[in-house]
Amino acid sequence: MHAAHISKMFRLGNVGASTLTEDIRSAYYRLRGKENPFLADAETNDRQGTAQRSDYVWALKDINFEVNQGEILGIVGRNGAGKSTLLKILSRTTAPTKGEIKIRGKVASLLEVGTGFHPDLTGRENIFLNGAILGMRKAEIKANLDAIIDFAGVQRYVDTPVKRYSSGMYIRLAFAVSAHLNPDILIVDEVLAVGDAEFQARCLGKMKDVAGEGRTVIFVSHNMGAVSDLCTRALYLNKGQVVLDGSTESVIRAYVRNNMLSNISTGAGLDDPELRRGNGKVRFTRIETINSEGKTDAEFLPNEKIIFRIEAIKNEPVDTLWATVAFRSGRTREIVTKTPIFTVPHHAIPVGVPFMFDIEIPQFNLNPGVYETYYWLGYESQETAYDVADNLLPPIVVNMPEENSRLYASGYFNLPASFTMR
Amino acid sequence: MKHLDATDNTHWDLVIRPKKGLLDIQFKDLWHYRDLLFLLVRRDIITVYKQTLLGFFWFIIPPVLNALTYLIIFGLFAKIDTGTSNMVLFYLCGVIAWGFISDCTNRTSGTFRANASVFGKVYFPRLIVPLASVISALFKFFVQFGFVLLVMVWYLLTGAQINIQWAYIWLIPVILVLMGLTGLSFGIAISALTTKYRDLSNMVPFALQFLMYLTPVVYPYTFFPEKIRWIFDLNPLSPLIEIFRYVLIGSDRLDLMQLLYCVGFNVVILFVGLVLFNRTEQTFMDTV
């Protein structure tokens, strides 16, 4: 796959009467064979920018890259960096404004699970319809029908309308169809992937299978762990432009560094509502990770000290207030381990006044890898939260030490154990 | 990073580019997705009668009720001279023929908006969807047409005179194709325009109703005073309905020049529709 000078322009704001006149003006320029004047006006995409003169922005600007057969390319970047737009262009649901992409082989994407399912049709009928929408021929679907039904585990219900399916069955059936597409190039957008953790893990598993068969995968994710685990190369997008195209390791490093400065020390990243949950009675306002030298950092060596300096604010009076930090594995997205749940003595602090506390881990003994962070403020049980900041930037990166690397060969951490010769 | 020879176009299976030509229809793609076309038609047909008691009859009941309404209002109360002895067949034929045209227009005019969620996720030639709509409408029309033929047979058996124009029976398939094309062209043009300007989609039902009264559907062309009959002559849909009825029951008129005019009109509107549809197909996800 070869992409050259891909650019995509969007119009901001609402479509109204003025857009009609603009359309007529651009059509007029086009007729005279001139460049559309609005293209020249467009700006670099910057969500925070306030002094914008133009209604037009470049969601992608001059993107160039190549993917060779068998590569797993990760695409990383913050929300709004243009990752999803790039995928949409690759999967041909929208056309680029400029540039061209050349592809060899059949393309399919895992973001289209269940597309075109009709609730009144039976499972079997939907398999055919969905398969055909995804580009399979009828004969191909027939050949795979038993395998699909088996994979989804819905043998008994295959002649029942899918509106009577449980949501789990529905997703399993939908995924089963996608999983039997056998594309040469698979596009996975983890940001858009729906479903529970098990389902996401399945998507990632499918991705590994496809890659193992020597096919090409393009993987978009917020999840540094999964990217570092699966990808052979990575692309770092920021504000619609390629910042870095290189080894997975170098890209993640650059990404973590860049976001450490713009996020943790300023409290940005917490501004992304997609990463937040909870009822909002208490909110995180700032989170900082500090190393043993007292400096803000996100990269550590095994067993180093990490201090999480957390600032929060009460929006309403609350009774109990508990806090904890947990770590997710990049690959499975499961929480691997967490600190104890601490009780925050907050009663003396009035509503609306920010307060700060430290959670200190004297020895962060997880093995080298990339771990997503999960910050939690809650009460009563793990299910009741005031605020959750899940997968905040940057992740915690534990680097491989230069000596004794065999100690960390596998697993998440080494159990304390002793050895005695008898 | 290895450098492939990017200027060599012969080896690539797929090239994604920004702007296509005005009329760049990918017939190869359409052909590849032909199974999807028939599965969509099947879906459209099946979902009409699933979970209904009367099932298949729902294809026939609405036109019968419509024809009955027109028969009572225009035939019995207003006493319009239909120029034929069989008013029942006059209204039935008019209603199913017009129903086919407006059904095609209506279904295809919502193509982009009704399928936004599917179009946003996966690529296939978008033209498949309106084509499937037209074929479903055609299927529905055939069911209704079969019913009308049964009614005709019944009339013949009871000894009524029906003035079938056997010499022109070959015109029926021709006008069916023209009806489908007109509906498709109007529909895809509207569907393309409504992605940006939604006002249009609210106007479609009214426009269709208004158009019906400008076409000799519920009355023959003689109903208008001679001074304003040019409206029927100007309306490219008139010959479709008139010839349909002329061939089947010998009412209305046969004017082959009018038919030729209708063909010419179809070529133009089909071109406009395809151009608009093609343009919208690539970028509508940004505006819908």
XYZ file of C-alpha atoms in Angstrom:
710
model
C 0.000 0.000 0.000
C 1.310 3.379 -0.925
C -0.186 6.665 0.186
C 0.947 9.963 -1.256
C 0.025 13.496 -0.192
C -3.273 12.551 1.395
C -5.197 15.598 2.531
C -8.717 15.994 3.741
C -10.562 19.229 4.295
C -13.639 19.636 6.434
C -16.093 22.448 6.791
C -16.749 23.369 10.399
C -20.052 24.404 11.871
C -23.540 24.041 10.540
C -24.754 23.746 7.021
C -27.032 26.661 6.275
C -27.866 29.282 3.726
C -24.308 30.635 3.519
C -23.013 27.207 2.504
C -25.247 27.356 -0.546
C -23.605 30.543 -1.726
C -20.172 29.113 -0.978
C -21.018 25.999 -2.981
C -22.025 28.140 -5.895
C -18.802 30.136 -5.632
C -16.599 27.021 -5.524
C -18.493 25.532 -8.444
C -17.864 28.758 -10.356
C -14.134 28.591 -9.654
C -14.100 24.956 -10.676
C -15.758 25.791 -13.966
C -13.052 28.312 -14.745
C -10.450 25.659 -13.950
C -9.024 27.449 -10.942
C -8.105 26.181 -7.515
C -10.970 26.289 -5.045
C -10.364 29.500 -3.040
C -11.612 27.850 0.147
C -8.808 25.271 0.020
C -6.215 27.975 0.372
C -8.074 29.363 3.373
C -8.136 26.125 5.322
C -6.130 25.886 8.480
C -4.259 23.215 10.325
C -6.575 21.289 12.581
C -6.219 22.534 16.135
C -9.067 21.890 18.510
C -8.022 24.496 21.008
C -7.425 27.221 18.461
C -9.693 30.194 19.053
C -8.346 32.750 16.619
C -9.655 30.863 13.609
C -10.254 32.910 10.552
C -11.557 30.182 8.339
C -14.436 27.733 8.534
C -12.293 25.168 6.759
C -9.708 22.929 8.383
C -7.365 20.242 7.172
C -8.179 17.092 9.102
C -5.257 15.514 7.281
C -2.494 17.372 5.559
C 0.002 15.845 3.186
C 0.218 12.371 4.677
C 2.699 10.046 3.027
C 3.437 6.491 3.997
C 3.940 3.012 2.708
C 2.936 -0.310 4.139
C 4.497 -3.496 2.881
C 2.928 -6.897 2.869
C 2.988 -8.634 6.247
C 3.588 -5.453 8.209
C 1.436 -4.462 11.164
C 1.298 -0.696 11.124
C 0.091 1.058 14.251
C -1.343 4.549 13.967
C -1.255 6.543 17.174
C -2.260 10.056 18.067
C -4.557 11.999 20.353
C -8.272 12.380 19.685
C -8.745 14.616 16.690
C -5.312 13.901 15.264
C -6.904 12.501 12.106
C -6.573 8.782 12.761
C -10.189 7.922 12.084
C -10.362 10.162 9.039
C -7.374 8.370 7.591
C -9.046 5.025 8.182
C -12.236 6.249 6.551
C -10.293 7.219 3.485
C -8.516 3.849 3.473
C -11.797 1.974 3.744
C -13.275 4.207 1.015
C -16.210 5.559 2.966
C -15.053 9.073 2.199
C -12.763 10.437 -0.477
C -9.604 12.476 0.141
C -9.573 16.115 -0.947
C -6.126 15.645 -2.459
C -3.621 12.873 -2.956
C -3.957 9.248 -3.810
C -3.603 5.826 -2.266
C -2.672 2.736 -4.205
C -3.492 -0.639 -2.790
C -2.706 -4.176 -3.816
C -5.081 -6.791 -2.428
C -8.470 -6.941 -0.788
C -9.170 -4.513 2.036
C -11.542 -5.140 4.921
C -12.032 -3.435 8.225
C -13.147 -4.581 11.645
C -14.969 -1.333 12.283
C -17.892 -2.491 10.226
C -19.117 -5.266 12.501
C -22.839 -5.882 12.037
C -23.297 -3.335 9.272
C -26.604 -3.712 7.501
C -28.142 -6.210 9.896
C -31.902 -6.052 9.622
C -33.773 -6.911 12.847
C -36.637 -8.681 11.055
C -34.423 -11.041 9.106
C -33.203 -14.340 10.515
C -29.630 -15.018 11.490
C -29.028 -16.940 8.286
C -30.518 -14.220 6.085
C -28.439 -11.597 7.853
C -25.245 -13.584 7.349
C -25.833 -13.451 3.608
C -26.833 -9.792 3.557
C -23.990 -8.674 5.791
C -21.473 -10.808 3.916
C -22.587 -9.324 0.615
C -22.332 -5.782 1.970
C -18.781 -6.552 3.049
C -18.015 -7.641 -0.496
C -18.323 -11.412 -0.358
C -19.907 -13.311 -3.198
C -22.848 -15.565 -2.447
C -20.850 -18.699 -3.183
C -18.129 -17.588 -0.772
C -20.658 -17.059 1.994
C -22.261 -20.422 1.337
C -18.891 -22.121 1.578
C -18.242 -20.422 4.911
C -21.774 -20.615 6.295
C -21.240 -23.523 8.655
C -17.961 -22.132 9.905
C -19.603 -18.757 10.586
C -22.545 -20.277 12.464
C -20.164 -22.475 14.457
C -17.869 -19.581 15.306
C -20.809 -17.499 16.523
C -22.293 -20.420 18.458
C -25.876 -19.667 17.407
C -26.828 -22.973 15.736
C -30.182 -23.170 17.483
C -31.214 -19.631 16.635
C -30.013 -19.333 13.095
C -33.570 -19.241 11.722
C -34.864 -16.774 14.322
C -35.053 -13.051 13.540
C -32.015 -11.334 15.015
C -34.186 -8.845 16.913
C -34.842 -11.667 19.379
C -31.129 -12.286 19.909
C -29.382 -11.220 23.078
C -26.917 -8.432 22.433
C -24.056 -10.859 23.002
C -25.356 -13.272 20.384
C -25.921 -10.410 17.991
C -22.357 -9.183 18.281
C -20.936 -12.698 18.097
C -22.823 -13.378 14.886
C -21.802 -10.035 13.402
C -18.186 -10.575 14.332
C -18.254 -14.119 12.950
C -19.163 -12.770 9.516
C -16.380 -10.179 9.580
C -13.892 -12.740 10.826
C -14.455 -14.895 7.762
C -13.720 -12.169 5.259
C -10.112 -13.242 4.647
C -8.792 -9.897 3.460
C -5.232 -9.192 2.352
C -5.252 -5.956 4.329
C -7.180 -5.683 7.575
C -8.036 -2.299 9.078
C -8.836 -2.192 12.795
C -10.034 0.910 14.603
C -9.881 0.144 18.243
C -11.222 3.565 19.145
C -14.500 2.709 17.478
C -14.601 -0.928 18.524
C -17.760 -1.603 20.441
C -18.469 -4.357 22.878
C -17.069 -5.603 26.113
C -13.491 -6.394 27.034
C -13.878 -9.989 25.898
C -15.002 -8.858 22.493
C -12.157 -6.368 22.188
C -9.693 -9.055 23.160
C -11.204 -11.190 20.405
C -10.691 -8.433 17.856
C -7.062 -8.196 18.868
C -6.738 -11.975 18.707
C -8.193 -12.021 15.206
C -5.736 -9.335 14.256
C -2.834 -11.422 15.437
C -4.103 -14.409 13.458
C -4.361 -12.374 10.304
C -0.889 -10.969 10.816
C 0.469 -14.430 11.525
C -0.693 -15.530 8.088
C 1.548 -12.947 6.475
C -1.173 -10.456 5.752
C -1.092 -6.744 6.389
C -2.795 -5.027 9.296
C -3.365 -1.329 9.940
C -4.244 -0.731 13.550
C -5.460 2.490 15.100
C -5.409 2.737 18.850
C -5.097 4.847 21.949
C -3.765 1.793 23.597
C 0.012 2.050 23.654
C 0.348 -1.386 25.166
C -1.422 -3.103 22.313
C 0.495 -1.078 19.750
C 3.848 -1.920 21.303
C 2.797 -5.545 21.577
C 1.450 -6.145 18.111
C 2.847 -3.647 15.664
C 6.006 -3.911 13.666
C 5.988 -0.243 12.718
C 4.057 2.814 13.773
C 2.923 6.190 12.530
C 2.442 9.115 14.895
C -0.181 11.626 13.784
C -0.681 15.023 15.328
C -3.012 17.729 14.047
C -3.446 15.921 10.773
C 0.227 15.553 10.012
C 2.728 12.733 10.329
C 5.081 13.568 13.188
C 7.054 10.369 13.074
C 7.113 7.223 10.979
C 9.391 4.572 12.401
C 9.845 1.650 14.729
C 7.059 1.049 17.201
C 9.412 1.738 20.064
C 10.565 5.118 18.797
C 7.038 6.223 17.987
C 5.671 5.280 21.397
C 8.575 7.017 23.055
C 7.939 10.198 21.083
C 4.235 9.987 21.746
C 4.686 9.488 25.481
C 7.224 12.334 25.704
C 5.065 14.773 23.784
C 1.995 14.002 25.749
C 3.715 14.013 29.094
C 4.447 17.680 28.618
C 1.093 18.690 27.230
C -0.995 16.496 29.454
C 0.046 15.648 32.924
C 1.686 18.842 33.993
C -1.172 20.914 32.634
C -3.951 18.552 33.541
C -4.901 18.227 29.892
C -6.026 14.782 28.810
C -8.361 14.992 31.751
C -10.319 17.334 29.496
C -11.289 14.436 27.240
C -14.783 13.328 28.304
C -14.409 10.008 26.486
C -11.852 8.910 29.020
C -13.994 9.906 32.018
C -16.812 8.181 33.848
C -18.542 8.485 37.223
C -21.190 10.736 38.719
C -18.987 13.815 38.955
C -19.503 14.629 42.630
C -15.723 14.607 42.975
C -13.478 15.220 39.984
C -9.796 14.814 39.186
C -8.350 18.154 38.179
C -4.690 17.284 37.754
C -2.595 14.142 37.762
C 1.164 13.966 37.708
C 3.544 11.015 37.759
C 6.812 11.746 39.528
C 10.022 9.732 39.571
C 12.466 9.132 42.398
C 14.276 12.383 41.638
C 11.114 14.402 42.104
C 10.651 15.119 38.396
C 7.607 14.571 36.179
C 8.236 11.476 34.117
C 6.396 8.588 32.495
C 9.305 6.257 31.722
C 10.782 4.094 34.412
C 13.051 1.159 34.965
C 11.771 -1.940 36.765
C 11.310 -1.519 40.533
C 11.697 2.250 40.488
C 9.680 4.473 42.792
C 6.625 6.179 41.263
C 4.580 8.872 42.970
C 1.128 9.713 41.629
C 0.402 13.286 42.653
C -3.316 13.757 42.322
C -5.345 16.917 42.618
C -9.110 16.684 42.938
C -12.068 18.887 43.784
C -15.406 18.224 45.469
C -18.329 19.560 43.471
C -20.867 18.364 46.042
C -20.535 17.306 49.664
C -19.821 13.575 49.881
C -19.503 11.087 52.702
C -16.820 8.530 51.967
C -14.080 9.137 49.445
C -11.781 6.389 48.280
C -8.953 6.540 45.771
C -6.894 4.043 43.875
C -4.668 3.698 40.823
C -4.778 0.605 38.637
C -2.876 -0.598 35.602
C -4.185 -2.244 32.501
C -2.311 -4.605 30.266
C -2.059 -3.142 26.802
C -2.744 -6.449 25.124
C -5.809 -7.728 26.931
C -7.003 -4.430 28.450
C -7.520 -6.283 31.705
C -6.523 -4.646 34.932
C -3.334 -6.413 35.869
C -2.813 -4.969 39.301
C -3.677 -1.969 41.431
C -2.706 -0.173 44.591
C -4.809 -0.728 47.719
C -7.930 1.441 47.968
C -7.074 4.374 50.204
C -9.531 6.382 52.283
C -9.110 10.103 51.657
C -9.599 12.192 54.839
C -11.495 14.956 53.094
C -14.081 16.153 55.650
C -12.154 19.252 56.635
C -11.881 20.358 53.018
C -14.768 22.526 51.826
C -16.613 21.973 48.559
C -15.002 23.747 45.625
C -11.510 23.913 47.070
C -8.959 21.726 45.297
C -6.922 19.353 47.439
C -3.878 17.256 46.675
C -2.612 13.864 47.766
C 0.133 11.413 46.786
C -0.129 7.703 46.128
C 3.384 6.361 46.296
C 4.531 3.012 44.938
C 7.996 2.423 46.404
C 8.819 -0.335 43.952
C 6.893 -0.470 40.695
C 7.606 -4.119 40.024
C 5.723 -4.679 36.759
C 7.864 -6.116 33.991
C 8.993 -3.947 31.069
C 6.092 -2.948 28.865
C 3.488 -0.265 28.414
C 0.683 -0.034 30.949
C -2.435 2.055 30.708
C -3.403 3.942 33.828
C -6.790 3.830 35.501
C -7.421 6.456 38.172
C -10.480 5.942 40.367
C -12.311 8.062 42.960
C -15.292 6.302 44.500
C -17.216 4.993 47.467
C -18.855 1.856 48.849
C -17.814 -0.549 46.099
C -15.694 -0.735 43.017
C -18.748 -0.183 40.837
C -19.682 3.182 42.318
C -17.434 5.969 41.128
C -17.290 9.728 41.460
C -14.722 9.903 38.731
C -12.720 7.510 36.615
C -9.940 8.580 34.284
C -9.293 5.542 32.164
C -6.413 5.248 29.704
C -5.176 8.760 30.407
C -2.043 9.963 28.695
C 0.734 9.136 29.078
C 0.744 5.449 29.894
C 3.370 4.173 32.315
C 6.288 2.868 30.303
C 8.657 0.435 31.988
C 11.812 0.205 29.939
C 13.917 -2.893 29.624
C 17.102 -2.454 31.674
C 20.354 -3.082 29.851
C 21.477 -5.760 32.274
C 19.640 -8.812 33.525
C 16.935 -8.550 30.866
C 16.284 -12.291 31.157
C 14.681 -11.620 34.518
C 11.738 -9.988 32.776
C 11.235 -12.360 29.901
C 7.546 -13.062 30.404
C 4.549 -12.376 32.605
C 3.568 -9.136 34.277
C 5.744 -9.392 37.341
C 8.004 -11.781 39.175
C 6.566 -13.355 42.307
C 8.784 -13.007 45.365
C 10.369 -16.399 45.812
C 13.472 -17.960 47.252
C 15.721 -20.708 46.059
C 17.286 -23.386 48.276
C 19.531 -26.186 47.172
C 18.896 -29.473 48.945
C 11.276 1.670 4.507
C 11.410 -0.017 1.112
C 10.445 2.070 -1.853
C 8.038 0.590 -4.304
C 7.717 2.079 -7.715
C 4.724 4.264 -7.056
C 4.378 5.601 -10.559
C 3.656 2.174 -11.973
C -0.096 1.861 -12.073
C -0.437 -1.563 -13.580
C 0.144 -3.571 -10.429
C -2.303 -1.900 -8.112
C -5.667 -3.479 -7.426
C -7.199 -0.311 -6.139
C -6.362 3.369 -6.417
C -8.124 5.836 -4.155
C -8.226 9.318 -5.649
C -10.086 12.490 -4.801
C -12.029 13.482 -7.877
C -13.611 11.191 -10.358
C -14.892 12.230 -13.756
C -18.441 13.453 -14.142
C -19.790 10.067 -15.143
C -17.283 7.611 -13.776
C -19.462 4.602 -12.987
C -17.594 1.503 -11.949
C -19.468 -1.167 -13.810
C -16.931 -3.772 -12.793
C -17.645 -3.025 -9.143
C -21.393 -3.031 -9.724
C -21.105 -6.424 -11.352
C -19.020 -7.796 -8.493
C -21.682 -6.750 -6.006
C -24.629 -8.173 -7.993
C -25.357 -10.693 -5.220
C -25.819 -7.801 -2.824
C -28.334 -6.275 -5.226
C -30.556 -9.344 -5.089
C -30.145 -9.824 -1.350
C -31.257 -6.220 -0.829
C -34.281 -6.766 -3.059
C -35.109 -9.910 -1.095
C -34.806 -8.006 2.156
C -37.103 -5.248 0.897
C -39.740 -7.759 -0.164
C -39.537 -10.040 2.865
C -39.708 -7.246 5.406
C -42.955 -5.925 3.921
C -45.008 -8.916 4.915
C -43.076 -10.380 7.855
C -45.244 -10.351 10.968
C -48.381 -9.247 9.159
C -51.599 -11.287 8.966
C -52.497 -10.394 5.404
C -48.915 -10.832 4.232
C -48.577 -10.633 0.506
C -51.941 -8.915 0.122
C -50.395 -5.711 1.406
C -48.952 -5.254 -2.056
C -52.474 -5.146 -3.490
C -54.673 -3.554 -0.830
C -53.367 0.064 -1.005
C -53.783 0.523 -4.777
C -57.254 -1.060 -4.657
C -58.340 1.317 -1.892
C -56.786 4.246 -3.738
C -58.499 3.358 -6.979
C -61.778 2.982 -5.120
C -61.398 6.455 -3.581
C -60.706 8.063 -6.945
C -63.540 6.100 -8.534
C -65.995 7.440 -5.961
C -64.752 11.045 -5.923
C -63.891 11.637 -9.572
C -66.038 9.018 -11.226
C -69.263 8.962 -9.259
C -69.449 12.418 -7.644
C -67.606 14.616 -10.123
C -68.802 12.439 -13.017
C -65.649 12.838 -15.078
C -65.886 11.272 -18.524
C -63.033 8.750 -18.651
C -63.636 7.998 -22.308
C -64.116 4.329 -21.577
C -66.952 2.166 -20.394
C -64.868 0.477 -17.691
C -64.125 3.011 -14.991
C -62.831 0.417 -12.519
C -60.031 -0.632 -14.854
C -59.335 2.988 -15.822
C -58.622 3.963 -12.219
C -56.833 0.726 -11.307
C -54.429 1.023 -14.241
C -53.783 4.700 -13.549
C -53.154 4.090 -9.866
C -50.710 1.202 -10.246
C -48.776 2.920 -13.052
C -48.452 6.150 -11.118
C -47.770 4.153 -7.958
C -44.774 2.544 -9.626
C -43.239 5.868 -10.690
C -43.781 7.554 -7.344
C -42.639 4.448 -5.440
C -39.353 4.451 -7.351
C -38.853 8.169 -6.696
C -39.808 7.946 -3.052
C -37.637 4.957 -2.190
C -34.544 6.145 -4.016
C -34.812 9.735 -2.823
C -33.891 8.602 0.710
C -30.889 6.502 -0.352
C -28.143 8.465 1.371
C -29.953 9.505 4.496
C -31.579 6.158 5.208
C -28.313 4.291 4.780
C -25.955 6.782 6.391
C -24.905 4.361 9.112
C -24.035 1.630 6.620
C -22.406 3.947 4.097
C -20.284 5.450 6.856
C -18.712 2.155 7.712
C -18.205 0.142 4.604
C -17.607 0.694 0.937
C -19.675 -0.809 -1.827
C -20.938 0.846 -5.011
C -23.672 3.094 -3.642
C -25.682 2.812 -6.831
C -26.562 -0.750 -5.776
C -28.991 0.605 -3.179
C -31.246 2.712 -5.461
C -31.102 -0.015 -8.101
C -32.331 -2.507 -5.520
C -35.111 -0.087 -4.556
C -36.270 0.157 -8.164
C -36.230 -3.617 -8.616
C -38.234 -4.075 -5.398
C -40.722 -1.491 -6.649
C -40.900 -3.318 -9.954
C -41.610 -6.583 -8.153
C -44.395 -4.900 -6.223
C -45.739 -3.472 -9.468
C -45.786 -6.905 -11.097
C -47.844 -8.304 -8.233
C -50.313 -5.448 -8.677
C -50.258 -5.788 -12.439
C -51.034 -9.499 -12.092
C -54.002 -8.587 -9.944
C -55.248 -6.089 -12.546
C -54.915 -8.733 -15.260
C -57.030 -11.079 -13.131
C -59.669 -8.364 -12.845
C -59.554 -7.949 -16.638
C -59.970 -11.675 -17.170
C -62.926 -11.644 -14.818
C -64.529 -8.795 -16.795
C -63.937 -10.636 -20.056
C -65.475 -13.820 -18.669
C -68.556 -11.937 -17.551
C -68.914 -10.700 -21.109
C -67.681 -7.109 -20.759
C -65.924 -5.409 -23.685
C -62.286 -4.440 -23.105
C -60.588 -2.701 -25.959
C -57.077 -4.201 -25.662
C -54.681 -2.865 -28.314
C -52.830 -6.074 -29.157
C -50.819 -4.381 -31.918
C -49.085 -2.159 -29.377
C -48.576 -4.657 -26.574
C -44.792 -4.408 -27.100
C -44.959 -0.859 -25.742
C -45.679 -2.108 -22.202
C -42.119 -3.235 -21.376
C -40.743 -0.070 -23.004
C -42.773 2.231 -20.800
C -42.082 0.137 -17.703
C -38.347 0.682 -18.270
C -38.968 4.398 -18.822
C -41.066 4.642 -15.649
C -38.357 2.934 -13.596
C -35.643 5.138 -15.081
C -37.593 8.340 -14.451
C -38.227 7.384 -10.842
C -34.603 6.339 -10.352
C -33.194 9.505 -11.926
C -35.432 11.834 -9.934
C -34.787 9.828 -6.784
C -31.008 9.733 -6.928
C -30.830 13.409 -7.845
C -32.977 14.288 -4.836
C -31.069 11.906 -2.554
C -27.800 13.565 -3.562
C -29.128 17.070 -2.972
C -30.773 16.237 0.360
C -27.501 15.192 1.993
C -26.618 18.840 2.284
C -29.956 20.585 2.036
C -32.546 18.591 3.886
C -35.411 20.909 2.959
C -35.892 18.977 -0.254
C -36.785 15.698 1.393
C -39.758 17.344 3.117
C -41.033 18.557 -0.230
C -40.892 15.222 -2.060
C -44.322 13.857 -1.015
C -46.069 17.141 -1.858
C -44.239 17.514 -5.123
C -45.224 13.977 -6.111
C -48.856 14.584 -5.245
C -48.891 17.858 -7.132
C -47.241 16.190 -10.100
C -49.899 13.503 -10.098
C -52.587 16.104 -10.737
C -50.521 17.566 -13.580
C -50.476 14.121 -15.164
C -53.570 12.401 -16.548
C -53.768 9.778 -13.813
C -57.153 10.152 -12.157
C -58.704 11.757 -15.226
C -58.052 11.581 -18.970
C -56.254 14.416 -20.763
C -59.598 15.696 -22.033
C -60.440 16.718 -18.476
C -58.349 19.886 -18.809
C -59.819 22.636 -21.019
C -58.104 22.743 -24.373
C -56.329 26.007 -23.527
C -54.219 24.426 -20.829
C -53.750 20.933 -22.254
C -50.191 21.946 -23.165
C -49.413 21.136 -19.521
C -49.983 17.456 -20.267
C -47.970 17.711 -23.454
C -45.111 19.335 -21.641
C -45.156 16.821 -18.816
C -42.912 13.925 -19.869
C -44.773 11.585 -17.501
C -48.104 11.948 -19.334
C -47.323 9.630 -22.249
C -46.242 6.869 -19.818
C -49.602 6.721 -18.080
C -51.612 7.400 -21.214
C -49.931 4.737 -23.316
C -50.115 2.221 -20.486
C -53.875 2.655 -20.376
C -54.235 2.967 -24.146
C -52.654 -0.432 -24.690
C -54.548 -2.177 -21.896
C -58.053 -0.744 -22.145
C -58.043 1.487 -25.212
C -58.690 4.749 -23.372
C -56.583 7.941 -23.539
C -54.386 8.459 -26.604
C -51.291 7.115 -28.261
C -48.804 9.750 -29.401
C -45.428 8.298 -30.339
C -43.854 11.756 -30.646
C -44.745 12.293 -27.001
C -43.055 9.002 -26.160
C -39.929 10.082 -28.000
C -39.953 13.323 -26.034
C -40.187 11.253 -22.863
C -37.167 9.151 -23.903
C -35.147 12.303 -24.542
C -36.152 13.721 -21.207
C -35.096 10.480 -19.535
C -31.633 10.584 -21.054
C -31.108 14.106 -19.729
C -32.473 13.508 -16.234
C -30.596 10.217 -15.895
C -27.368 11.987 -16.766
C -28.048 14.749 -14.229
C -29.025 12.225 -11.570
C -25.931 10.088 -12.072
C -23.597 13.077 -12.034
C -25.082 14.409 -8.793
C -25.097 10.948 -7.230
C -21.492 10.313 -8.210
C -20.302 13.579 -6.730
C -22.149 13.013 -3.480
C -21.133 9.379 -3.159
C -17.557 10.297 -2.295
C -17.965 12.971 0.299
C -21.451 12.830 1.722
C -20.196 11.276 4.960
C -18.688 14.664 5.773
C -21.980 16.500 5.494
C -24.763 14.078 6.293
